[in-house]
Coordinates of C-alpha atoms and ligand atoms in Angstrom, one line a residue:
D360 CA 59.7 -111.5 16.2
N361 CA 56.5 -109.4 15.3
I362 CA 58.9 -107.0 14.0
Y363 CA 60.9 -109.6 11.7
T364 CA 57.3 -110.0 10.3
A365 CA 56.5 -106.7 9.6
V366 CA 60.3 -106.6 8.1
A367 CA 59.8 -109.3 5.4
E368 CA 56.4 -107.8 4.7
A369 CA 57.5 -104.1 4.1
S370 CA 60.4 -105.2 2.4
S371 CA 58.5 -107.1 -0.6
G372 CA 57.9 -103.9 -1.8
F373 CA 61.4 -102.5 -1.7
A374 CA 62.8 -105.5 -3.7
K375 CA 66.6 -105.8 -4.2
P376 CA 67.3 -105.3 -8.0
Q377 CA 69.2 -108.4 -8.8
G378 CA 73.3 -108.7 -9.4
L379 CA 73.7 -105.3 -7.8
I380 CA 76.4 -105.2 -4.8
Y381 CA 76.0 -102.2 -2.8
G382 CA 78.7 -100.7 -0.4
Y383 CA 78.6 -98.0 2.3
G384 CA 81.1 -95.7 1.4
T385 CA 83.0 -92.8 2.5
A386 CA 79.8 -90.9 1.7
G387 CA 77.4 -93.3 2.7
F388 CA 75.5 -95.3 -0.4
R389 CA 75.6 -93.0 -3.0
L390 CA 74.3 -94.0 -7.1
K391 CA 71.4 -93.7 -9.6
A392 CA 68.6 -92.6 -7.5
N393 CA 66.5 -95.4 -9.4
L394 CA 68.6 -98.2 -7.7
L395 CA 68.1 -97.1 -4.6
A396 CA 65.0 -97.9 -3.0
S397 CA 65.7 -101.4 -1.5
V398 CA 68.7 -100.0 -0.1
V399 CA 66.7 -96.5 2.1
F400 CA 64.5 -99.3 3.3
R401 CA 67.1 -101.2 4.9
V402 CA 69.0 -98.0 5.9
G403 CA 65.4 -97.2 8.1
L404 CA 65.8 -100.6 9.8
L405 CA 69.6 -100.2 10.3
A406 CA 69.1 -96.9 11.8
A407 CA 66.2 -98.2 14.1
V408 CA 68.4 -100.8 15.2
R409 CA 71.3 -98.1 15.9
S410 CA 69.1 -96.1 17.9
K411 CA 68.3 -98.9 19.8
K412 CA 71.9 -100.0 20.6
L413 CA 72.5 -96.5 21.7
N414 CA 69.3 -96.8 24.3
G415 CA 66.8 -95.1 22.0
Q416 CA 69.4 -91.8 21.4
T417 CA 68.2 -90.3 18.1
I418 CA 70.1 -91.3 15.1
G419 CA 69.9 -89.2 11.5
V420 CA 69.1 -90.2 8.2
M421 CA 70.3 -87.8 5.1
I422 CA 69.5 -88.4 2.1
T423 CA 71.6 -86.6 -0.8
A424 CA 74.1 -87.1 -3.3
S425 CA 76.0 -83.6 -2.0
H426 CA 78.2 -82.4 -5.4
N427 CA 76.8 -85.7 -8.4
P428 CA 74.2 -85.0 -10.6
E429 CA 70.5 -84.9 -10.1
E430 CA 69.9 -88.3 -11.7
D431 CA 72.1 -89.6 -8.7
N432 CA 71.2 -89.9 -5.2
G433 CA 72.5 -91.2 -1.7
V434 CA 72.0 -92.5 1.8
K435 CA 74.2 -91.8 4.7
L436 CA 73.6 -92.2 8.5
V437 CA 74.6 -89.8 11.3
D438 CA 75.5 -90.8 14.9
P439 CA 74.4 -89.6 18.1
Q440 CA 76.4 -86.6 18.7
G441 CA 76.4 -85.5 14.8
E442 CA 79.0 -87.6 13.6
M443 CA 79.1 -90.0 10.6
L444 CA 78.3 -93.5 11.4
E445 CA 80.7 -95.5 13.4
G446 CA 83.2 -97.2 11.4
S447 CA 82.3 -100.6 12.3
W448 CA 78.9 -100.1 11.5
E449 CA 79.5 -100.0 8.1
A450 CA 79.8 -103.5 7.6
Y451 CA 76.4 -103.8 8.7
A452 CA 74.6 -101.5 6.4
T453 CA 76.4 -103.4 3.7
L454 CA 75.4 -106.3 4.8
L455 CA 71.7 -105.4 5.1
A456 CA 71.7 -104.0 1.7
N457 CA 73.2 -106.9 -0.3
A458 CA 70.8 -109.5 1.2
Q459 CA 68.9 -110.7 -1.9
T460 CA 65.6 -111.7 -0.5
D461 CA 63.2 -110.8 2.3
T462 CA 63.9 -114.3 3.8
E463 CA 67.7 -113.2 3.4
L464 CA 67.3 -109.5 5.0
V465 CA 65.7 -111.1 7.6
E466 CA 68.2 -113.7 8.6
A467 CA 71.0 -110.3 8.2
L468 CA 69.1 -108.3 10.5
K469 CA 68.7 -111.0 13.4
K470 CA 73.1 -111.2 12.5
V471 CA 73.2 -107.6 12.8
V472 CA 71.1 -107.5 16.1
A473 CA 72.9 -110.2 17.8
T474 CA 76.1 -109.4 17.1
T475 CA 75.8 -105.8 18.5
K476 CA 73.9 -107.3 21.2
T477 CA 71.1 -105.2 20.4
D478 CA 68.0 -105.4 22.9
M479 CA 65.2 -104.9 20.4
G480 CA 62.7 -103.7 23.5
I481 CA 64.0 -100.2 23.2
K482 CA 61.9 -97.3 21.5
A483 CA 64.1 -96.3 18.8
N484 CA 64.5 -92.5 18.0
V485 CA 65.4 -91.7 14.3
I486 CA 64.9 -87.8 12.4
F487 CA 66.2 -87.3 8.2
A488 CA 65.9 -84.7 5.8
K489 CA 66.5 -85.0 2.0
D490 CA 68.0 -82.3 -0.2
T491 CA 66.1 -80.8 -3.1
R492 CA 66.8 -84.0 -6.1
S493 CA 63.0 -85.0 -7.4
S494 CA 63.8 -88.5 -6.4
G495 CA 64.0 -87.5 -2.6
P496 CA 60.4 -88.0 -1.5
S497 CA 60.0 -91.4 -3.0
L498 CA 63.0 -92.2 -0.8
V499 CA 61.5 -90.4 1.9
A500 CA 58.6 -93.0 1.1
A501 CA 61.1 -96.2 1.4
L502 CA 63.1 -95.1 4.6
Q503 CA 59.5 -94.4 6.2
A504 CA 58.2 -98.2 5.4
G505 CA 61.3 -99.2 6.7
L506 CA 61.2 -97.6 10.2
T507 CA 57.6 -98.3 10.3
A508 CA 58.2 -101.5 9.6
M509 CA 60.7 -101.7 13.4
S510 CA 58.2 -99.5 14.9
S511 CA 60.7 -96.6 15.5
E512 CA 59.7 -93.4 16.2
Y513 CA 60.2 -90.9 13.6
K514 CA 60.4 -86.8 12.3
D515 CA 60.8 -85.6 8.7
Y516 CA 62.6 -82.6 8.5
E517 CA 61.9 -82.1 4.8
I518 CA 64.4 -80.4 2.8
L519 CA 67.5 -79.8 5.1
T520 CA 71.2 -79.0 4.4
T521 CA 73.3 -82.2 5.4
P522 CA 75.4 -80.0 8.1
Q523 CA 71.6 -78.7 9.4
L524 CA 70.9 -82.5 10.1
H525 CA 74.1 -83.0 11.4
Y526 CA 73.2 -80.3 13.7
L527 CA 69.3 -81.3 15.0
V528 CA 70.6 -84.6 15.9
R529 CA 73.4 -83.1 18.1
C530 CA 70.9 -80.8 19.7
I531 CA 68.5 -83.5 19.9
N532 CA 70.5 -85.8 21.9
T533 CA 72.0 -83.3 24.3
A534 CA 68.8 -81.4 25.2
G535 CA 68.7 -80.4 28.9
T536 CA 71.8 -81.7 29.7
P537 CA 75.2 -79.3 29.8
A538 CA 76.6 -79.8 27.0
E539 CA 72.6 -78.7 25.2
Y540 CA 73.9 -77.9 21.7
G541 CA 70.7 -75.3 20.3
A542 CA 67.7 -75.4 20.0
P543 CA 66.4 -78.9 18.0
T544 CA 64.7 -76.6 14.8
E545 CA 65.4 -75.1 11.6
L546 CA 65.3 -72.0 12.8
G547 CA 67.3 -72.4 16.1
Y548 CA 70.4 -73.6 14.1
Y549 CA 70.4 -69.8 12.3
E550 CA 69.6 -67.8 15.4
K551 CA 72.5 -69.8 16.9
L552 CA 74.5 -69.0 14.0
G553 CA 73.3 -65.2 13.9
K554 CA 73.9 -64.3 17.2
A555 CA 77.5 -65.5 17.1
F556 CA 78.3 -63.7 14.0
R557 CA 76.8 -60.8 15.2
T558 CA 78.9 -61.1 18.0
L559 CA 82.0 -61.3 15.7
M560 CA 80.9 -58.5 14.1
D561 CA 79.9 -55.8 16.8
G562 CA 81.8 -52.7 16.1
K563 CA 82.9 -53.5 12.6
T564 CA 81.3 -52.2 9.4
R565 CA 78.9 -54.6 7.1
P566 CA 81.7 -55.6 4.7
S567 CA 81.2 -55.6 1.0
A568 CA 78.8 -57.6 -0.9
V569 CA 80.1 -61.3 -1.0
F570 CA 78.0 -63.6 -3.9
V571 CA 77.5 -67.0 -3.4
D572 CA 76.4 -69.7 -6.2
C573 CA 74.6 -72.1 -4.3
A574 CA 74.8 -75.1 -7.2
N575 CA 71.3 -74.8 -7.9
G576 CA 70.6 -76.4 -4.8
V577 CA 69.3 -76.8 -0.9
G578 CA 71.9 -73.9 0.0
A579 CA 69.8 -71.5 -2.2
P580 CA 66.8 -71.2 0.0
K581 CA 68.4 -71.9 3.0
L582 CA 71.0 -69.0 2.8
R583 CA 67.9 -66.9 2.2
N584 CA 66.9 -67.9 5.8
L585 CA 70.1 -67.3 6.8
R586 CA 70.6 -64.1 5.6
R587 CA 67.2 -63.0 6.9
I588 CA 68.2 -63.9 10.8
V589 CA 71.9 -62.7 10.5
G590 CA 70.3 -59.6 9.5
E591 CA 71.2 -58.2 6.4
D592 CA 72.6 -54.8 8.0
I593 CA 75.5 -56.8 8.6
L594 CA 75.5 -59.5 5.8
D595 CA 75.0 -58.4 2.8
V596 CA 75.1 -61.8 0.5
R597 CA 73.8 -62.1 -3.5
I598 CA 72.9 -65.1 -4.2
I599 CA 73.1 -66.9 -7.2
N600 CA 73.0 -70.0 -9.0
D601 CA 69.3 -70.7 -6.6
D602 CA 67.0 -72.5 -9.1
I603 CA 65.6 -75.3 -7.6
E604 CA 62.7 -75.8 -9.7
T605 CA 64.4 -77.3 -12.6
P606 CA 66.3 -80.5 -11.3
S607 CA 68.7 -81.0 -14.6
K608 CA 70.5 -77.4 -13.1
L609 CA 71.5 -79.0 -9.8
N610 CA 75.4 -79.2 -9.8
S611 CA 75.2 -78.4 -13.2
Q612 CA 78.1 -75.7 -14.7
C613 CA 78.1 -74.4 -11.0
G614 CA 78.8 -75.1 -7.7
A615 CA 82.2 -75.8 -5.5
D616 CA 82.9 -79.3 -7.1
F617 CA 82.8 -77.4 -10.8
V618 CA 85.0 -74.3 -9.4
K619 CA 87.5 -76.5 -7.8
T620 CA 87.7 -79.1 -10.7
N621 CA 87.7 -77.0 -13.6
Q622 CA 89.4 -73.8 -11.9
K623 CA 87.4 -71.1 -13.4
L624 CA 84.2 -69.2 -12.5
P625 CA 80.7 -70.5 -13.5
P626 CA 79.7 -69.8 -16.9
G627 CA 77.4 -66.5 -16.4
S628 CA 79.0 -65.0 -13.6
H629 CA 78.9 -61.3 -13.6
I630 CA 81.8 -60.2 -11.1
A631 CA 84.2 -57.9 -11.2
P632 CA 87.8 -57.9 -9.8
Q633 CA 88.5 -58.2 -6.4
D634 CA 84.6 -59.3 -5.8
R635 CA 84.5 -62.1 -3.1
C636 CA 82.5 -64.9 -4.9
A637 CA 82.0 -68.5 -3.0
S638 CA 80.4 -71.6 -4.5
L639 CA 78.6 -74.3 -2.3
D640 CA 77.8 -77.9 -3.3
G641 CA 74.2 -79.4 -3.5
D642 CA 74.2 -79.8 -0.4
A643 CA 75.8 -77.5 1.5
D644 CA 78.5 -79.0 3.3
R645 CA 81.2 -78.0 1.2
V646 CA 82.7 -74.0 0.1
V647 CA 85.4 -72.6 -1.8
Y648 CA 85.6 -68.9 -2.1
Y649 CA 87.1 -67.7 -5.7
Y650 CA 87.9 -63.8 -7.2
L651 CA 89.1 -61.8 -10.4
D652 CA 92.0 -60.2 -10.5
Q653 CA 92.9 -56.8 -11.8
D654 CA 93.9 -58.4 -15.1
S655 CA 90.3 -60.8 -15.0
T656 CA 92.8 -64.1 -14.1
F657 CA 90.7 -66.4 -11.8
H658 CA 92.2 -67.3 -8.2
L659 CA 90.7 -70.2 -6.3
L660 CA 90.6 -69.6 -2.4
D661 CA 90.0 -73.5 -2.0
G662 CA 89.7 -75.7 1.3
D663 CA 93.5 -75.5 2.2
K664 CA 93.1 -71.7 2.0
I665 CA 90.1 -71.3 4.3
A666 CA 91.9 -73.6 6.9
S667 CA 95.3 -71.3 7.0
L668 CA 93.2 -68.2 7.0
A669 CA 91.0 -69.9 10.4
A670 CA 94.1 -71.2 12.1
M671 CA 96.1 -67.9 11.5
F672 CA 93.1 -66.2 13.0
I673 CA 92.3 -68.6 16.2
Q674 CA 96.1 -68.8 16.7
D675 CA 96.3 -64.9 17.2
L676 CA 92.9 -64.8 19.4
V677 CA 94.6 -67.2 21.4
K678 CA 97.7 -65.5 22.0
S679 CA 95.6 -61.9 22.9
A680 CA 93.9 -64.1 25.2
G681 CA 96.4 -65.3 26.9
L682 CA 95.9 -68.8 26.8
E683 CA 98.6 -70.0 24.4
E684 CA 100.1 -72.0 26.8
E685 CA 96.7 -73.9 27.2
I686 CA 95.6 -74.1 23.8
K687 CA 97.3 -75.5 20.8
V688 CA 95.8 -74.8 17.6
G689 CA 96.3 -77.7 15.2
V690 CA 95.6 -78.3 11.6
V691 CA 94.1 -81.7 10.3
Q692 CA 94.6 -82.2 6.0
T693 CA 95.1 -84.6 3.3
A694 CA 97.5 -85.5 0.8
Y695 CA 95.4 -83.7 -1.7
A696 CA 96.4 -80.3 0.6
N697 CA 98.6 -78.2 -1.5
G698 CA 102.5 -78.5 -0.6
A699 CA 102.8 -74.7 0.1
S700 CA 99.8 -74.7 2.2
T701 CA 101.4 -77.2 4.5
V702 CA 104.8 -75.3 4.9
Y703 CA 102.8 -72.0 5.3
L704 CA 100.9 -73.8 8.4
Q705 CA 104.5 -75.3 9.4
K706 CA 106.9 -73.0 8.7
V707 CA 104.9 -69.9 8.9
L708 CA 102.2 -70.5 11.8
G709 CA 104.1 -72.6 13.4
V710 CA 101.4 -75.0 14.0
P711 CA 101.5 -78.7 13.6
V712 CA 99.6 -80.4 10.7
T713 CA 98.5 -84.0 10.4
C714 CA 97.9 -86.1 7.7
T715 CA 94.9 -88.6 7.1
P716 CA 93.4 -90.6 4.4
T717 CA 90.4 -88.8 2.7
G718 CA 87.2 -88.6 4.0
V719 CA 85.7 -86.6 6.5
K720 CA 85.7 -89.2 9.3
H721 CA 89.5 -89.5 8.8
L722 CA 89.6 -85.8 9.1
H723 CA 87.3 -85.1 12.0
H724 CA 88.7 -88.1 14.6
A725 CA 92.5 -86.6 13.9
A726 CA 91.3 -83.1 14.5
Q727 CA 89.5 -84.1 17.9
R728 CA 92.8 -85.0 19.7
Y729 CA 93.9 -81.1 19.2
D730 CA 92.5 -78.9 21.7
V731 CA 91.4 -76.5 19.1
G732 CA 91.5 -79.3 15.2
V733 CA 91.0 -77.2 12.2
Y734 CA 90.6 -79.8 9.8
F735 CA 89.7 -78.9 6.0
E736 CA 90.1 -81.0 2.7
A737 CA 91.1 -78.8 0.1
N738 CA 87.4 -79.4 -2.1
G739 CA 85.8 -77.0 0.5
H740 CA 84.5 -79.5 3.0
G741 CA 85.6 -79.0 6.7
T742 CA 85.3 -77.4 9.9
V743 CA 86.8 -76.0 13.3
L744 CA 86.8 -78.5 16.2
F745 CA 87.0 -77.1 20.2
S746 CA 87.9 -79.5 22.7
P747 CA 85.6 -79.7 25.6
T748 CA 88.7 -78.8 27.3
S749 CA 89.1 -76.0 25.7
L750 CA 85.5 -74.7 25.5
S751 CA 85.9 -75.1 29.7
I752 CA 89.3 -72.9 29.7
I753 CA 87.9 -70.0 27.2
E754 CA 84.8 -70.0 29.7
A755 CA 86.7 -69.9 32.7
A756 CA 89.6 -67.4 31.8
K757 CA 89.5 -64.1 33.3
P758 CA 90.4 -61.2 31.5
Q759 CA 93.0 -58.7 32.3
S760 CA 93.0 -56.5 29.9
P761 CA 90.4 -55.0 27.4
A762 CA 92.1 -56.9 24.1
Q763 CA 92.1 -59.9 26.2
H764 CA 88.4 -59.5 27.1
T765 CA 87.6 -59.0 23.7
A766 CA 89.8 -62.0 22.5
L767 CA 88.1 -64.2 24.6
Q768 CA 84.2 -63.1 23.3
S769 CA 85.3 -63.8 19.9
L770 CA 86.7 -67.4 20.6
R771 CA 83.1 -68.4 22.2
A772 CA 81.6 -66.4 19.4
L773 CA 83.8 -68.6 17.1
S774 CA 83.3 -72.2 18.9
D775 CA 79.2 -71.4 18.3
L776 CA 79.2 -70.1 14.8
I777 CA 81.5 -73.0 13.5
N778 CA 79.2 -76.3 13.3
Q779 CA 81.1 -78.8 15.9
T780 CA 79.8 -81.5 14.3
V781 CA 80.8 -81.4 10.2
G782 CA 82.0 -79.4 7.6
D783 CA 79.0 -76.6 7.1
A784 CA 79.4 -74.2 3.8
L785 CA 77.0 -71.9 5.3
S786 CA 78.7 -71.8 8.7
D787 CA 82.6 -71.6 7.1
L788 CA 80.9 -68.6 5.4
L789 CA 80.2 -66.7 8.2
M790 CA 83.8 -67.9 9.4
V791 CA 85.5 -66.5 6.3
E792 CA 83.4 -63.7 6.3
A793 CA 83.9 -62.8 10.1
I794 CA 87.8 -63.3 9.8
L795 CA 88.4 -60.9 6.7
A796 CA 86.0 -58.2 8.2
H797 CA 88.6 -58.5 11.2
K798 CA 91.6 -58.1 9.1
G799 CA 90.2 -55.7 6.7
W800 CA 91.3 -58.0 4.0
G801 CA 89.9 -59.0 0.6
P802 CA 90.2 -62.1 -1.2
K803 CA 93.6 -60.9 -2.5
E804 CA 95.4 -60.1 1.4
W805 CA 93.9 -63.2 2.1
D806 CA 95.5 -65.1 -0.8
G807 CA 98.4 -63.7 -0.3
A808 CA 99.4 -66.0 3.1
Y809 CA 101.2 -68.2 0.7
T810 CA 101.2 -68.9 -3.1
D811 CA 99.7 -72.4 -4.7
L812 CA 102.3 -74.7 -6.1
P813 CA 101.1 -75.7 -9.7
N814 CA 99.1 -79.0 -9.6
R815 CA 96.9 -81.5 -11.7
L816 CA 94.4 -83.7 -11.1
V817 CA 93.8 -86.4 -13.4
R818 CA 91.6 -89.3 -13.3
V819 CA 92.3 -92.8 -14.8
V820 CA 90.6 -95.7 -15.9
V821 CA 91.9 -99.2 -14.8
K822 CA 90.3 -102.6 -15.0
D823 CA 90.3 -103.1 -11.0
R824 CA 90.7 -100.0 -8.9
H825 CA 90.7 -102.6 -6.0
A826 CA 94.1 -103.6 -6.8
F827 CA 95.1 -100.2 -5.9
T828 CA 96.0 -100.3 -2.2
T829 CA 98.0 -97.7 -0.2
T830 CA 99.9 -96.8 3.2
D831 CA 101.1 -93.7 5.1
A832 CA 97.3 -91.4 4.3
E833 CA 97.0 -92.4 1.1
R834 CA 100.4 -90.9 0.0
R835 CA 102.3 -94.5 -1.3
L836 CA 101.1 -97.2 -3.2
V837 CA 101.7 -100.7 -1.6
S838 CA 100.0 -102.5 -4.5
P839 CA 100.1 -103.3 -7.1
A840 CA 103.4 -104.2 -6.8
G841 CA 106.8 -102.0 -8.5
I842 CA 104.6 -99.1 -9.1
Q843 CA 105.4 -96.8 -5.9
D844 CA 109.1 -97.3 -7.1
R845 CA 108.2 -96.0 -10.7
V846 CA 106.4 -92.7 -8.9
D847 CA 109.5 -92.1 -6.9
A848 CA 111.9 -92.2 -9.8
L849 CA 109.5 -90.0 -12.0
V850 CA 108.9 -87.2 -8.9
A851 CA 112.6 -87.3 -8.7
K852 CA 113.3 -86.1 -11.9
Y853 CA 110.9 -82.7 -11.1
K854 CA 112.7 -80.1 -8.4
G855 CA 109.5 -79.4 -5.6
G856 CA 107.6 -82.4 -7.8
R857 CA 105.4 -84.3 -6.0
A858 CA 102.6 -87.4 -6.8
F859 CA 100.3 -89.5 -5.5
V860 CA 98.6 -92.3 -6.5
R861 CA 95.1 -93.4 -4.9
A862 CA 92.0 -95.5 -5.7
S863 CA 88.8 -93.2 -6.0
G864 CA 86.1 -94.4 -2.8
T865 CA 83.1 -92.3 -4.6
E866 CA 83.5 -93.7 -8.8
D867 CA 85.1 -96.7 -10.3
A868 CA 88.8 -95.1 -11.4
V869 CA 92.0 -94.2 -9.9
R870 CA 93.4 -90.7 -9.1
V871 CA 96.8 -89.0 -10.0
Y872 CA 97.7 -85.9 -8.0
A873 CA 101.0 -84.4 -8.8
E874 CA 102.2 -80.9 -7.8
A875 CA 105.7 -79.5 -9.3
G876 CA 107.9 -76.2 -9.7
T877 CA 105.6 -75.2 -12.8
R878 CA 102.2 -75.4 -14.6
S879 CA 103.2 -77.5 -17.4
E880 CA 105.8 -79.7 -15.1
A881 CA 102.6 -80.8 -13.0
D882 CA 100.7 -81.6 -15.7
E883 CA 103.9 -83.5 -17.5
L884 CA 104.1 -85.5 -13.8
A885 CA 100.9 -86.3 -13.8
C886 CA 100.5 -87.5 -17.1
K887 CA 103.8 -89.6 -16.8
V888 CA 102.3 -91.1 -13.3
A889 CA 98.8 -92.4 -15.2
G890 CA 100.9 -93.4 -17.9
L891 CA 102.0 -95.8 -15.4
L892 CA 98.9 -97.3 -14.3
S893 CA 97.1 -98.9 -17.4
Ligands
LIG1835 C1 83.3 -88.3 -0.3 C2 84.0 -87.6 0.7 C3 84.4 -86.4 0.6 C4 85.8 -87.1 -0.3 C5 85.3 -87.5 -1.5 C6 86.7 -87.9 -2.0 C7 82.8 -87.2 3.1 C8 81.3 -86.7 3.4 N1 82.7 -87.1 1.9 O1 82.9 -87.3 -0.9 O2 85.0 -85.7 1.6 O3 86.6 -85.9 -0.5 O4 84.5 -88.5 -1.0 O5 86.1 -88.8 -3.2 O6 83.4 -88.1 3.4 P1 86.9 -89.7 -4.0 O7 87.7 -91.1 -3.2 O8 86.6 -90.5 -4.8 O9 88.2 -88.8 -4.1
LIG1836 ZN1 78.4 -82.1 -0.1

């Protein structure tokens, strides 16, 4: 009961604004930073309860708004193995966030404790970090107040990328067990990736420079650290958009979301045809590549291209290692995946493809059902998961030839190089660099695997986006009644056409995606479908 008194007292310093309704969505809580203090305080309470419920295992809290503007911020919870918060607990986060008064908050907290049958006598352990946003420190203060009220142990890791925090949570919870994931420090993260990358690059010459746009965010200092630990003798990274001292520059006219949405170079890029370029987002969990061809035409190598490259390479390694009977590679995509990538994966590579709703948690869970599950959203968020069984098969395999030996060694190194907890731009970047070095490919050869179908994404503001509900991994509308039939009728008029409508999980709008045989047909189809909505 002391705890509840402490919570009520501390909460008075972080009053909930009147009239706002918060929701823990696909990206946790995310909105204007000046509306978040009460939410972050309460996330501190929930993180402590979650840790107690899981016997004092360490829970992570990340303060970031990813690719959103500097004025925004957000907060999300990380579960013990470095995954996203278990789905059923999102409702508890929302419940706490929306309690209006201190008394209501204590009531809500008691309800969560009772519903989850949590033993409040267990000591809670929480770690947290933030991105480079100027609102970060004051939100951290709110979080610390919540954790202190709960008498939770905590450790502040200060500024990190989101995937680094996920990594640390897993390291801490697996320390001293056979599943130990790595040293629970930022340096340990770089050393793990660096060692794996060096193994993969053994005998390869240093690739040409890769130009990395860091969105003027946390990726910049962290990529610099990574470059130092990996070694510039095998990794030539040129960092651009690395100004983290000017807040307004974050994600502005640069970064993965800008490049993917606008399908063009960040202004101010000075690159030559065939240079490899990549853009990270504001918390470095997304990466997209791109290049200019001889005519200076821009070509995007998005999450679908990365997934296809990874699936192709891993499938080849598994075959060379003589393990194709035991280890099956699969790919997980969303409805936004370019149709040409799906055809390439299924028909050319012969790998199974699953489609899930948007949001990392859906893709991650689906990927866990494969021996090796490659998952990427088209926007560049993704990773590759090796199941525990396939890891032990790879570990135990006895090579019968030098080729098998090399393939097994590469598979082991890849499983260390690729962040197993969540999509990680820095880890994905090294993976792509290593694969291209193995193939001796430039961006053009990589791009040659398949040609993207022309596509168009349109954002439509509607009266009530919640009226738009979907089925079949968001590919078909259930409500409002009648619209899907009209979408179908429009799509049928375009050869190779495809379109779907879904409510955004992060903005008050509905999104329309369309693909067709030509650029103008894709634009026209998207426009006509959008016309059905308002
Ligand atoms: C969130 C998701 C991202 C997804 C995006 C879709 C996570 C960590 N992030 O940012 O994966 O692509 O939402 O946004 O799951 P939308 O619902 O507005 O289209
Ligand atoms: Zn992000």
